[in-house]
GROMACS .gro file of C-alpha atoms in nm:
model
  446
    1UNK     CA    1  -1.902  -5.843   0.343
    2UNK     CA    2  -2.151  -5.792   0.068
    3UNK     CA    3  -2.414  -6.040  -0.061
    4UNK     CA    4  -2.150  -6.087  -0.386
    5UNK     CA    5  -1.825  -6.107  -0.179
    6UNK     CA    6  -1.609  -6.442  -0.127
    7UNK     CA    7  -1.353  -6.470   0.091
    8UNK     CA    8  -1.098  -6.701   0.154
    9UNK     CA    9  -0.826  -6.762   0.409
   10UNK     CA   10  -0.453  -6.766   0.350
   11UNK     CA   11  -0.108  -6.711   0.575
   12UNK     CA   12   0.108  -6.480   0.535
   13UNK     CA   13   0.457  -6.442   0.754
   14UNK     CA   14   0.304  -6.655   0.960
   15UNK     CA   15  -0.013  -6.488   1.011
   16UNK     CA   16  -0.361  -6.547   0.922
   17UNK     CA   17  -0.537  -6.368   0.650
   18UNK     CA   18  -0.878  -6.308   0.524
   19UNK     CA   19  -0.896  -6.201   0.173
   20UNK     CA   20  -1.257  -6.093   0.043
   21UNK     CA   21  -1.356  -5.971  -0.291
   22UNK     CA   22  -1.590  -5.909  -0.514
   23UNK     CA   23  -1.729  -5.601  -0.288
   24UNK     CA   24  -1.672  -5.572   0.059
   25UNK     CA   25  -1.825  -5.357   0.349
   26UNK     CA   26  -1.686  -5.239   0.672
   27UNK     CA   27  -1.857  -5.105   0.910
   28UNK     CA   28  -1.729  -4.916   1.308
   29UNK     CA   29  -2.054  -4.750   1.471
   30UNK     CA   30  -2.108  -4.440   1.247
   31UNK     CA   31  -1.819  -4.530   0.977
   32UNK     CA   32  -1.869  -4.783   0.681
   33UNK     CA   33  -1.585  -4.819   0.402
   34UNK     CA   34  -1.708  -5.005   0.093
   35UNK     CA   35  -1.405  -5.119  -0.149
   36UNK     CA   36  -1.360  -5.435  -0.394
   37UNK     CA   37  -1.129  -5.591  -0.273
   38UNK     CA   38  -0.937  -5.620   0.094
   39UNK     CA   39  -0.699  -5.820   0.309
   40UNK     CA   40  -0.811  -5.859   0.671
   41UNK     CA   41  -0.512  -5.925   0.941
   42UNK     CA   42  -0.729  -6.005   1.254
   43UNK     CA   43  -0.436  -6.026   1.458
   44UNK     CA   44  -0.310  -5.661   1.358
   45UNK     CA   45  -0.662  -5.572   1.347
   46UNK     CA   46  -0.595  -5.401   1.038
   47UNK     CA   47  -0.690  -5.418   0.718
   48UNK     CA   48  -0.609  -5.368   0.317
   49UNK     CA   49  -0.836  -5.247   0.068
   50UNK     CA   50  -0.858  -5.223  -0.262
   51UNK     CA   51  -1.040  -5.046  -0.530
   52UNK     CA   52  -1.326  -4.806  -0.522
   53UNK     CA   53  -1.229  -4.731  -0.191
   54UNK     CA   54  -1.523  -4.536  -0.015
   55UNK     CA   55  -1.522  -4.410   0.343
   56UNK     CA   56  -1.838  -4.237   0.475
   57UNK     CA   57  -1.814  -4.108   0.809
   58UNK     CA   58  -2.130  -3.989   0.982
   59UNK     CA   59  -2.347  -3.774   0.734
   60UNK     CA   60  -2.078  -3.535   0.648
   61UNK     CA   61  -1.778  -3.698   0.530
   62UNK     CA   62  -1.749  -3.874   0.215
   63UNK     CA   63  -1.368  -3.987   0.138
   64UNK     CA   64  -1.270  -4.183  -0.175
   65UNK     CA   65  -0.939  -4.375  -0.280
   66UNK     CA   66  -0.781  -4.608  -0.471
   67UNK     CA   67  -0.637  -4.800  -0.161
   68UNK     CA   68  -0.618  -4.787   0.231
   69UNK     CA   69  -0.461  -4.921   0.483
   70UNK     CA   70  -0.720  -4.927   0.819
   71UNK     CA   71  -0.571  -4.949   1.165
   72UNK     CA   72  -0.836  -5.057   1.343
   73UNK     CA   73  -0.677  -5.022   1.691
   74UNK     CA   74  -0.583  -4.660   1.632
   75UNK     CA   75  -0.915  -4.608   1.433
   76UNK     CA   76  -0.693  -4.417   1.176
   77UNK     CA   77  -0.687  -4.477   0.777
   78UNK     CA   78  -0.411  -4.422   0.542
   79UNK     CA   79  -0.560  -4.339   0.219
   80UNK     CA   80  -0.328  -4.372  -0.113
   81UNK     CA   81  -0.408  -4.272  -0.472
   82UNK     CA   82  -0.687  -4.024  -0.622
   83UNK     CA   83  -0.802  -3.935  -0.279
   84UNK     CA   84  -1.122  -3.681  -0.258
   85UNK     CA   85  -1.245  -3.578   0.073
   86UNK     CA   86  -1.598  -3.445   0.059
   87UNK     CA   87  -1.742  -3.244   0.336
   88UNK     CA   88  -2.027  -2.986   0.251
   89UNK     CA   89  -1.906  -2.769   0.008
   90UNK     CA   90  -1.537  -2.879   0.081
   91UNK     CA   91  -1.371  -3.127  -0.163
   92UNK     CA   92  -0.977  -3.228  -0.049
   93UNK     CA   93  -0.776  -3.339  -0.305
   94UNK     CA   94  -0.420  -3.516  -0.279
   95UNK     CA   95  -0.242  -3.825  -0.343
   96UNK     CA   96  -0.218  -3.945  -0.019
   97UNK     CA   97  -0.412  -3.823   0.312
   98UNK     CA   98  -0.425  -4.017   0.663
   99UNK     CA   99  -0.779  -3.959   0.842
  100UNK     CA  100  -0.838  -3.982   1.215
  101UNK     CA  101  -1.191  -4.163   1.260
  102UNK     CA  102  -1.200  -3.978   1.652
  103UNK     CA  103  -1.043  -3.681   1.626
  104UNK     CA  104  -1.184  -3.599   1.234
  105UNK     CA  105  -0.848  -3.421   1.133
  106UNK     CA  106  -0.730  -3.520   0.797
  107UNK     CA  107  -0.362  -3.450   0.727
  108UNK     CA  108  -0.151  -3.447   0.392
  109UNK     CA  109   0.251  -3.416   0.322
  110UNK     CA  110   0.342  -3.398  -0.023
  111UNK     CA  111   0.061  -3.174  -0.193
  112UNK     CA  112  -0.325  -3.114  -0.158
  113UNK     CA  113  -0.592  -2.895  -0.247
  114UNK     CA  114  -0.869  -2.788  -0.064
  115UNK     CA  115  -1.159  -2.613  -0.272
  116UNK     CA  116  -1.484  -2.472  -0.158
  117UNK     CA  117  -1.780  -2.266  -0.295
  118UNK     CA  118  -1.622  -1.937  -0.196
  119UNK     CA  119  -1.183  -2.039  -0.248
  120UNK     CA  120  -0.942  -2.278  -0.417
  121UNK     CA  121  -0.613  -2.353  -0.159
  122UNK     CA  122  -0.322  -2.593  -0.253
  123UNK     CA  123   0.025  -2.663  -0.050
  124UNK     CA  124   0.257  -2.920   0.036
  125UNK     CA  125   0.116  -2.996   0.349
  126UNK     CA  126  -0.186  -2.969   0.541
  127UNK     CA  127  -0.445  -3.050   0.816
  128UNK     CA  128  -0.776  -3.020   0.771
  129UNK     CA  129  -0.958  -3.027   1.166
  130UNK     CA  130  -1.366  -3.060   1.060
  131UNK     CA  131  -1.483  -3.076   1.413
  132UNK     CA  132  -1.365  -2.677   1.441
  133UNK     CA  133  -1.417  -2.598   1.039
  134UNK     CA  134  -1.001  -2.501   1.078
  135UNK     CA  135  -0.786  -2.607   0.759
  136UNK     CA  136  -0.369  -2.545   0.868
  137UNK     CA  137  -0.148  -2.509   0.520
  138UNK     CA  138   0.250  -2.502   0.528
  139UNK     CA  139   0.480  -2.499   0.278
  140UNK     CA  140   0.428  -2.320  -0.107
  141UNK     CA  141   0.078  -2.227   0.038
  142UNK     CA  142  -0.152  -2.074  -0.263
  143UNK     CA  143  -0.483  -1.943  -0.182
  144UNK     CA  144  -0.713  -1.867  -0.496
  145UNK     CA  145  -0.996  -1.614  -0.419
  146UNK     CA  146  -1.240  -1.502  -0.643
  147UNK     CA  147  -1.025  -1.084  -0.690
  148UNK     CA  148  -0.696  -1.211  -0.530
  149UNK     CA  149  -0.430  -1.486  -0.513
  150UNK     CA  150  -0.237  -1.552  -0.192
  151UNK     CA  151   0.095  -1.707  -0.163
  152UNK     CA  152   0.252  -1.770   0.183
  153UNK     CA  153   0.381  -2.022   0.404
  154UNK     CA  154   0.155  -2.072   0.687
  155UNK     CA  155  -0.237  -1.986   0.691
  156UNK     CA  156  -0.522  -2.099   0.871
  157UNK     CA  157  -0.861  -2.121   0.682
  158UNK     CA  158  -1.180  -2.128   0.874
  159UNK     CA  159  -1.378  -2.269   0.603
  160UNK     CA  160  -1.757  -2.178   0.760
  161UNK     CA  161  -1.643  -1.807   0.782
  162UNK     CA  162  -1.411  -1.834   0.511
  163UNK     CA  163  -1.132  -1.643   0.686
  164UNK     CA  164  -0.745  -1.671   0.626
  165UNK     CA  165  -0.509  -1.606   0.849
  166UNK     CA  166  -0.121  -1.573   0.701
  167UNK     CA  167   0.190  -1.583   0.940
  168UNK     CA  168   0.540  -1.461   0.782
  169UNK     CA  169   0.575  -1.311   0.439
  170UNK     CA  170   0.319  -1.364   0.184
  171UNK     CA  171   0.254  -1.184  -0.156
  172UNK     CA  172  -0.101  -1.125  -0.265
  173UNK     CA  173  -0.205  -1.064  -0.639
  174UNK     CA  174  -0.500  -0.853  -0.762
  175UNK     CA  175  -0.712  -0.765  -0.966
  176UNK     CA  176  -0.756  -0.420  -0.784
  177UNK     CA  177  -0.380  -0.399  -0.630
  178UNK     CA  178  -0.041  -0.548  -0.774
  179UNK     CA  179   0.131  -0.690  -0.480
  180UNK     CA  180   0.084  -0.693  -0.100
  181UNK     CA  181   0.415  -0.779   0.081
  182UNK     CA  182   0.399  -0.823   0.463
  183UNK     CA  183   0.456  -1.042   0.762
  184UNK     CA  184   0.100  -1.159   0.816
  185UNK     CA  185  -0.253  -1.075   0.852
  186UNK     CA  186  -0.639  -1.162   0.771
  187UNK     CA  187  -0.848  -1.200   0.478
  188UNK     CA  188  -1.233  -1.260   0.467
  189UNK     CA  189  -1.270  -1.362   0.105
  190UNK     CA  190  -1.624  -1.358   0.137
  191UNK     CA  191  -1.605  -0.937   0.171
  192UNK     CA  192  -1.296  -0.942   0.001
  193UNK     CA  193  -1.092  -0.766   0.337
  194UNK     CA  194  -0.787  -0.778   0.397
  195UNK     CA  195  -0.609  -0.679   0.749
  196UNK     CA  196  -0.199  -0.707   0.704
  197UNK     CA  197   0.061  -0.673   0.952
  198UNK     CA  198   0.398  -0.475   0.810
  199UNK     CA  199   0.245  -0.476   0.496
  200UNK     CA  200   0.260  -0.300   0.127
  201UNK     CA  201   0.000  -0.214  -0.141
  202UNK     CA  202   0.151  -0.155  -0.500
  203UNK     CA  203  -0.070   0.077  -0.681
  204UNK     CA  204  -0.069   0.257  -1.028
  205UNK     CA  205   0.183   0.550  -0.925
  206UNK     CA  206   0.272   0.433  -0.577
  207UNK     CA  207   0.363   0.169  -0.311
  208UNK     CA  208   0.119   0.173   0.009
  209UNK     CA  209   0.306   0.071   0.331
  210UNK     CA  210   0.280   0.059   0.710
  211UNK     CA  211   0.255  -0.113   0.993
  212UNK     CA  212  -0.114  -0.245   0.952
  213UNK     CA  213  -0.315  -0.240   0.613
  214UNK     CA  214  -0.668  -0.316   0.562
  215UNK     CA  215  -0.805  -0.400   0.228
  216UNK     CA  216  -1.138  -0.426   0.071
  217UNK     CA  217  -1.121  -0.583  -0.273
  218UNK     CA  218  -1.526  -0.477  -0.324
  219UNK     CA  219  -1.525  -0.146  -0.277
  220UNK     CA  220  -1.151  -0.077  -0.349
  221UNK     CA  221  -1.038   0.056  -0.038
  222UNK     CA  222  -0.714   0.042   0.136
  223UNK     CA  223  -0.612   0.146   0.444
  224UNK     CA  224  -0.278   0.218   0.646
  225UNK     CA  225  -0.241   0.246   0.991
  226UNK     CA  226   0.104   0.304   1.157
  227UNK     CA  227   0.407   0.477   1.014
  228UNK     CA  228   0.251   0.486   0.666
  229UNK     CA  229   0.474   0.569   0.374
  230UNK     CA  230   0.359   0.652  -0.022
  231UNK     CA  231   0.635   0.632  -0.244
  232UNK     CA  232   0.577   0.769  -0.607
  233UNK     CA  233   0.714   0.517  -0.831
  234UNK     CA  234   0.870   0.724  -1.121
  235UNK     CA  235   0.957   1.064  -0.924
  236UNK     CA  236   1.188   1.090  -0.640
  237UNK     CA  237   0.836   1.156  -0.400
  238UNK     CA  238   0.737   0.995  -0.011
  239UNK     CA  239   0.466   1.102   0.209
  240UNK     CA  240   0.490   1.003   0.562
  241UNK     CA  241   0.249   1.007   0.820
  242UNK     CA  242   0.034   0.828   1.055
  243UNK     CA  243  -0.259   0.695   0.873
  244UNK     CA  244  -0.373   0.706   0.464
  245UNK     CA  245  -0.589   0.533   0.266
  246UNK     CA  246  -0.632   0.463  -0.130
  247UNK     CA  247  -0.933   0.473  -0.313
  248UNK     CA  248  -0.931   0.278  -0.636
  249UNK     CA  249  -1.249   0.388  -0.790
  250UNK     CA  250  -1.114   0.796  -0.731
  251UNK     CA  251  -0.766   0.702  -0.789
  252UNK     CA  252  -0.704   0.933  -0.465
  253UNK     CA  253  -0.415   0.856  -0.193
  254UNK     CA  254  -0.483   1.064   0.104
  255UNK     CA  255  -0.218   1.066   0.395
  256UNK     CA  256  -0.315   1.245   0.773
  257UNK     CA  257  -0.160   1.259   1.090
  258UNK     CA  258   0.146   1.470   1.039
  259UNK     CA  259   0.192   1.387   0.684
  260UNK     CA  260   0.521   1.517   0.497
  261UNK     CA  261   0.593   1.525   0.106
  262UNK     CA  262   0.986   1.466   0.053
  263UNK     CA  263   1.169   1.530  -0.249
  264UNK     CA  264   1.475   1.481  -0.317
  265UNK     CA  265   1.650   1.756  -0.514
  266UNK     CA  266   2.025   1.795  -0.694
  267UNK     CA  267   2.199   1.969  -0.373
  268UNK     CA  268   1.897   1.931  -0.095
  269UNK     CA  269   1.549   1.798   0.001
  270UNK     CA  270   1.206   1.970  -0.069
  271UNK     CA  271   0.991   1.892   0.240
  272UNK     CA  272   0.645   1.962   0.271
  273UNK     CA  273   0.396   1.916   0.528
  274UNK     CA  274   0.018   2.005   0.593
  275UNK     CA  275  -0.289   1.825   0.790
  276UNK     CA  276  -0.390   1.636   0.491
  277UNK     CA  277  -0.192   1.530   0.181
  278UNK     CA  278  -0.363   1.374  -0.116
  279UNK     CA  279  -0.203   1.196  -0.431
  280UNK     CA  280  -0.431   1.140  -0.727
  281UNK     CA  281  -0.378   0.950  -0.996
  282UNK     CA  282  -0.488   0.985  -1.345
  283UNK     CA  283  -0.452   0.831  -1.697
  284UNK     CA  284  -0.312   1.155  -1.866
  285UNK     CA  285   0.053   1.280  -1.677
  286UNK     CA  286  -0.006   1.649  -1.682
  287UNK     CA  287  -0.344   1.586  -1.425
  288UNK     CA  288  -0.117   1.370  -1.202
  289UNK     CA  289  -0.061   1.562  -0.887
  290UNK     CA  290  -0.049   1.604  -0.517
  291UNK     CA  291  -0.286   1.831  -0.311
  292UNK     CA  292  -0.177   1.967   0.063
  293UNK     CA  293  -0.474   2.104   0.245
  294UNK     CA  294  -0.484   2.370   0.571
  295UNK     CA  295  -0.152   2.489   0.756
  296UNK     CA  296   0.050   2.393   0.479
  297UNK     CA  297   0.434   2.474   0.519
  298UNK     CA  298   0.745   2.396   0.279
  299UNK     CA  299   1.081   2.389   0.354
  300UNK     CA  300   1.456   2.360   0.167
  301UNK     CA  301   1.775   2.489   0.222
  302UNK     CA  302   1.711   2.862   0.088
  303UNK     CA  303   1.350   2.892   0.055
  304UNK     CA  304   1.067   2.859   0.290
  305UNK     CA  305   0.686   2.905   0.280
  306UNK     CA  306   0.360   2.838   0.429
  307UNK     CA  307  -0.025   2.901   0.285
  308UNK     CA  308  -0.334   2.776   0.313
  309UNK     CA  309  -0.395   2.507   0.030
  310UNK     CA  310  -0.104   2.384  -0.243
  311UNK     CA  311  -0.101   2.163  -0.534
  312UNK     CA  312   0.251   2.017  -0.713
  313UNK     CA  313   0.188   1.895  -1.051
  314UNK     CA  314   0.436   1.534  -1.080
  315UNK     CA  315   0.501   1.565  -1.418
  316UNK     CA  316   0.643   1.882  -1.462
  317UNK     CA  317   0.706   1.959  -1.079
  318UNK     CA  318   0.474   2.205  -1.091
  319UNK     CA  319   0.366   2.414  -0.766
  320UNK     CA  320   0.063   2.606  -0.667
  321UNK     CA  321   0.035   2.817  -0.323
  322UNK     CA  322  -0.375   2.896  -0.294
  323UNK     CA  323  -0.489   3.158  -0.037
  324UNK     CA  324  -0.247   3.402   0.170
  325UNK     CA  325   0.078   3.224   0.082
  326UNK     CA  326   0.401   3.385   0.225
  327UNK     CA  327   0.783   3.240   0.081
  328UNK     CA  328   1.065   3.355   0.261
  329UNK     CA  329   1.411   3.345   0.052
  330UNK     CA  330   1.707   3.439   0.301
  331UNK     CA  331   1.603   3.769   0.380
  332UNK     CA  332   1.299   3.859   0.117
  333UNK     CA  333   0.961   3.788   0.204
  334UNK     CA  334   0.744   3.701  -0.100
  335UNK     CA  335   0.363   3.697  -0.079
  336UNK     CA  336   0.064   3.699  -0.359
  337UNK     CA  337  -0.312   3.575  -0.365
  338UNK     CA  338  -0.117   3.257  -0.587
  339UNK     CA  339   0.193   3.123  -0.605
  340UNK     CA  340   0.350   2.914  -0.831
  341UNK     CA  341   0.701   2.733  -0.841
  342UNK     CA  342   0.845   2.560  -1.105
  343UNK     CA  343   1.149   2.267  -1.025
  344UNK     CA  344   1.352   2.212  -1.315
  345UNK     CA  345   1.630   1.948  -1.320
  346UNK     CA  346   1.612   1.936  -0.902
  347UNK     CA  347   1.633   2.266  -0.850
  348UNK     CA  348   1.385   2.572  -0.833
  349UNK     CA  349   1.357   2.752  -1.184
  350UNK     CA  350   1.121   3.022  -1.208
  351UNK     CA  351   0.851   3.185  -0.926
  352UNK     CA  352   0.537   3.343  -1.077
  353UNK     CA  353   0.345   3.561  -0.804
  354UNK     CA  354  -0.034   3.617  -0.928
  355UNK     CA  355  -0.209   3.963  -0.834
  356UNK     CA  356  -0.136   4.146  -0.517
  357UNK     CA  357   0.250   4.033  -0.542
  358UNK     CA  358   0.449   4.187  -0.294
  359UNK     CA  359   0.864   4.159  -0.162
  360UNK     CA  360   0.965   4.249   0.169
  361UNK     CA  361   1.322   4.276   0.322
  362UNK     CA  362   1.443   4.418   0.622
  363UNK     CA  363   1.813   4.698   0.587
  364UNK     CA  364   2.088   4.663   0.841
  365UNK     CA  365   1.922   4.983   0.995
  366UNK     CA  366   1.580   4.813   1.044
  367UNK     CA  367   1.391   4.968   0.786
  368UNK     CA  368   1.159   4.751   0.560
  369UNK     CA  369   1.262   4.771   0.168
  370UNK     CA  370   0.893   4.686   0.008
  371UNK     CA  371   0.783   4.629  -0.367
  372UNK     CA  372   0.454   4.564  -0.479
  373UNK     CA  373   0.303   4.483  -0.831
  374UNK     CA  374   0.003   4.304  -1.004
  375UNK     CA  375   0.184   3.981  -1.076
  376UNK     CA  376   0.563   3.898  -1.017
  377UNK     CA  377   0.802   3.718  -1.174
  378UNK     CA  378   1.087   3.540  -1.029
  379UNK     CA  379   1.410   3.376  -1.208
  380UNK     CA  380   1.645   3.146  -1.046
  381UNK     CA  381   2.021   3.012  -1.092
  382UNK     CA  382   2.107   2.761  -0.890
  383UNK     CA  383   1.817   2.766  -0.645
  384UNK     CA  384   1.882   3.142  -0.592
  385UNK     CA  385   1.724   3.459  -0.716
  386UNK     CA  386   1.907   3.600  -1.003
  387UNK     CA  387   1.625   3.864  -1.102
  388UNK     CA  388   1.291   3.942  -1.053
  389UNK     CA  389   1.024   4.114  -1.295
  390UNK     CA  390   0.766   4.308  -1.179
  391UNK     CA  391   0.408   4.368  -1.415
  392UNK     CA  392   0.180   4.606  -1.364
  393UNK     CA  393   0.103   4.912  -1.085
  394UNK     CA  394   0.444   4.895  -0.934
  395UNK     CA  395   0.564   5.079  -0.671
  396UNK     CA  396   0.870   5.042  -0.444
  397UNK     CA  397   1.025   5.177  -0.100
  398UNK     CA  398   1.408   5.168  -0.058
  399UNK     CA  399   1.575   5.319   0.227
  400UNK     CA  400   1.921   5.479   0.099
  401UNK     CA  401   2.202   5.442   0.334
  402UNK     CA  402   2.536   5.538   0.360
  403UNK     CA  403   2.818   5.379   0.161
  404UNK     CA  404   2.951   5.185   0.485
  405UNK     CA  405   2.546   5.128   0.600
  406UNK     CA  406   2.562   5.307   0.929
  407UNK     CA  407   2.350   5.587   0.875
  408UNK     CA  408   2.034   5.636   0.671
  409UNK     CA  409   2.034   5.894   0.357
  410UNK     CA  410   1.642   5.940   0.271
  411UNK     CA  411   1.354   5.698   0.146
  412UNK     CA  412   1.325   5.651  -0.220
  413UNK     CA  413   0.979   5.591  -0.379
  414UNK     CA  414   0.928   5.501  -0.726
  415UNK     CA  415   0.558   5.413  -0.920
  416UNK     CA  416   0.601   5.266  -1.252
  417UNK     CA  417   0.416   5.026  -1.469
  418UNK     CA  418   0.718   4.749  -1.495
  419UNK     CA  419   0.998   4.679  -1.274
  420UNK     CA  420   1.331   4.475  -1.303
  421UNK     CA  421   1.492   4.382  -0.960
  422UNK     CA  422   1.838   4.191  -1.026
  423UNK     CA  423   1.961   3.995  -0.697
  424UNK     CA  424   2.327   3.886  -0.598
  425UNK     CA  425   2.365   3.579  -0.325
  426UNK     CA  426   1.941   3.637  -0.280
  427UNK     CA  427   2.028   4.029  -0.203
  428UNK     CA  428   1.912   4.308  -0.419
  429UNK     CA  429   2.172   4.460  -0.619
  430UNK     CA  430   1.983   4.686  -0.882
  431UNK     CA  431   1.633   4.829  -0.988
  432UNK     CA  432   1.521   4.927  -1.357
  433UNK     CA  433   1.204   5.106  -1.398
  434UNK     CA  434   1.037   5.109  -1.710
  435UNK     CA  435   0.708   5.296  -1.834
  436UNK     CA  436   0.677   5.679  -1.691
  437UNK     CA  437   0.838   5.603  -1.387
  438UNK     CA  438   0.792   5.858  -1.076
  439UNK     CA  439   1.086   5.914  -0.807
  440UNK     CA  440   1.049   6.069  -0.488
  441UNK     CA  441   1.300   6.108  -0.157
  442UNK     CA  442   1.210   6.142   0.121
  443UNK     CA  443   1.447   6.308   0.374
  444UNK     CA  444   1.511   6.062   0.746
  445UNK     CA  445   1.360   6.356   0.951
  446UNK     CA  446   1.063   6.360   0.737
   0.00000   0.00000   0.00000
């Protein structure tokens, strides 16, 4: 008791009570509880109290209450109404919270929230060990960071470190990336990192996935490990490959270990693959775009290519081929110093070849048919060649043959300044040659 406090003695049941009020003070070895009021059941060894209720364990734990219930055999205290738990820079709120005087593990069951200098948690239920600086959270678990909010089901806070650790899904807000889905993984709010398991990063343009994902909130870098997968959110677009990052501050998405684009087109799919593949992002559409850098090869049904460096514009569907690039459609081999291909309504539209153009193809006989020109200009129908119009310095090589194609007639050379090539099923089926053009054939012996 307290200098103030009177008690007085009263049955209950049967049993012998001590009531004491105005101010009363318990005290176990390290553990004093101060309240105003209290009922003392000697034979239970337990006691009520009332009012003000103050519990200070040690030099580290402060809890306060509007009631408790103290089991003095179990050394355990129920704690009921307004309850704060102090510790450090830890403050435990809830409406109910039973505290272990031995073990130092505080638990909840119907809703706390634990707040400290660095995070604000709340969930249904929870444990808070202070012996090991672990807090355990289950059910609606919401974890407020200072760039994110977490909501799971399970996590473990370490609440020196300040690290969470999530098991099952959980969704992650952002003020740097939309959503995280996954299956678990760890978060150091102090650096503002992130490792997921199974996890997904919602950008701008794109969703982030694979099989491990590690965020950092301060500098804005995320990282995939593991069957990684960028999915463009308003084109039919996905990179695979084994690792990729994205960098928030460049708005660049950059996918390695065998990455491939796909894209998904009205009868087929445009693959293409290269060491590196980068996505950047960018406020205006028309910059929006996707690089491919060294050993960079394409691929659909009738049209094939590789080259050195490429860039495909998202907006229009746009495509560059920098530096030696080759295109192979059925049996014509394309090649220029540039390349560009143009996809219109899922299927290739128009091919513009830019200085040093130059079409290969290869007779029934064996002989090469070759035209070359400054630039080229390819039309499509359907994903094939309909025609193709050559500008500039032309000059061709056809090999005539005979009607049935078993023998060969001469070789026909022709310089020009334009040419028109028109196609049928990809195969040349007529020449036009415009501007002072000058014929030659050349007999098969010669």
């Amino acid at each position: 008791t307290t200098p103030n406090s009177k008690l007085k003695g009263k049955r209950k049941n049967g049993e012998n009570i001590i009531e004491f009020v105005n101010g009363v003070k318990y005290t176990q070895k390290s553990t004093i509880i101060f309240c105003d009021s209290s009922l003392f059941y000697k034979k239970k060894n337990l006691f009520e109290a009332y009012g003000n209720v103050k519990i200070l364990d040690g030099d580290s734990v402060t809890i306060t209450a509007e009631s408790l219930i103290y089991y003095g055999k179990e050394k355990k205290a129920a704690l009921i109404g307004n309850v704060v738990y102090t510790s450090g820079d830890k403050r435990l709120y809830t409406d109910k919270l039973d505290y272990d005087i031995i073990t130092k593990v505080s638990y909840f069951s119907d809703g706390g929230r634990l707040i400290d200098e660095q995070n604000d948690l709340t969930s249904k239920i929870g444990y808070y060990y202070s012996q090991i600086d672990l807090a355990t959270f289950y059910d609606s678990v919401r974890l407020k960071a200072e760039t994110f909010d977490l909501e799971t089901d399970t996590l473990k806070y370490f609440t020196v470190t300040k690290i969470a650790f999530t098991e099952g899904p959980t969704t992650i807000i952002s003020e740097s990336v939309n959503t995280i889905d996954n299956t678990g993984g760890k978060y150091e709010t102090i650096k503002d990192k992130m490792a997921l398991v199974d996890g997904r990063v919602e950008t701008v343009d794109y969703y982030l996935e694979g099989d491990k994902l590690f965020l950092d909130d301060f500098t804005q870098y995320y990282k995939a490990k593991g069957n990684v997968r960028l999915t463009a959110k308003n084109n039919d677009v996905i990179i695979t490959g084994e690792e990729g990052y994205y960098d928030k501050a460049s708005g660049f998405s950059k996918v390695y270990g065998k990455p491939v684009m796909k894209k998904i087109m009205a009868v087929d799919t445009f693959y293409m693959s290269a060491d590196t593949l980068v996505a950047i992002e960018a406020e205006i559409d028309s910059a929006k775009r996707i690089l491919g850098y060294q050993d960079v090869r394409i691929f659909k049904d009738n049209l094939q290519g590789i080259t050195d460096s490429i860039s495909y514009f998202l907006s229009d569907s746009l495509i560059f081929m920098y530096e030696d690039p080759v295109l192979w459609t059925t049996i014509n081999q394309i090649s220029g110093d540039t390349i560009s291909l143009l996809i219109k309504d899922r299927y290739v539209d128009k091919m513009n070849l830019f200085r040093n153009s130059f079409m290969v193809s290869q007779d029934t006989l064996g002989q090469y048919n070759q035209v070359k020109g400054r630039n080229m200009i390819a039309e499509f129908n359907a994903n094939e060649i309909e025609r193709i119009h050559v500008l500039g310095n032309c000059e061709s090589l056809y090999f005539a043959l005979s009607q049935n194609e078993d023998y060969l007639i001469g070789m026909n050379k022709v310089t020009c300044s334009n040419m028109l090539m028109l196609f049928e099923e990809n195969e040349l089926a007529g020449l036009n040659f415009y501007k002072k053009p000058d014929a030659s054939m050349t007999p098969p012996h010669e």
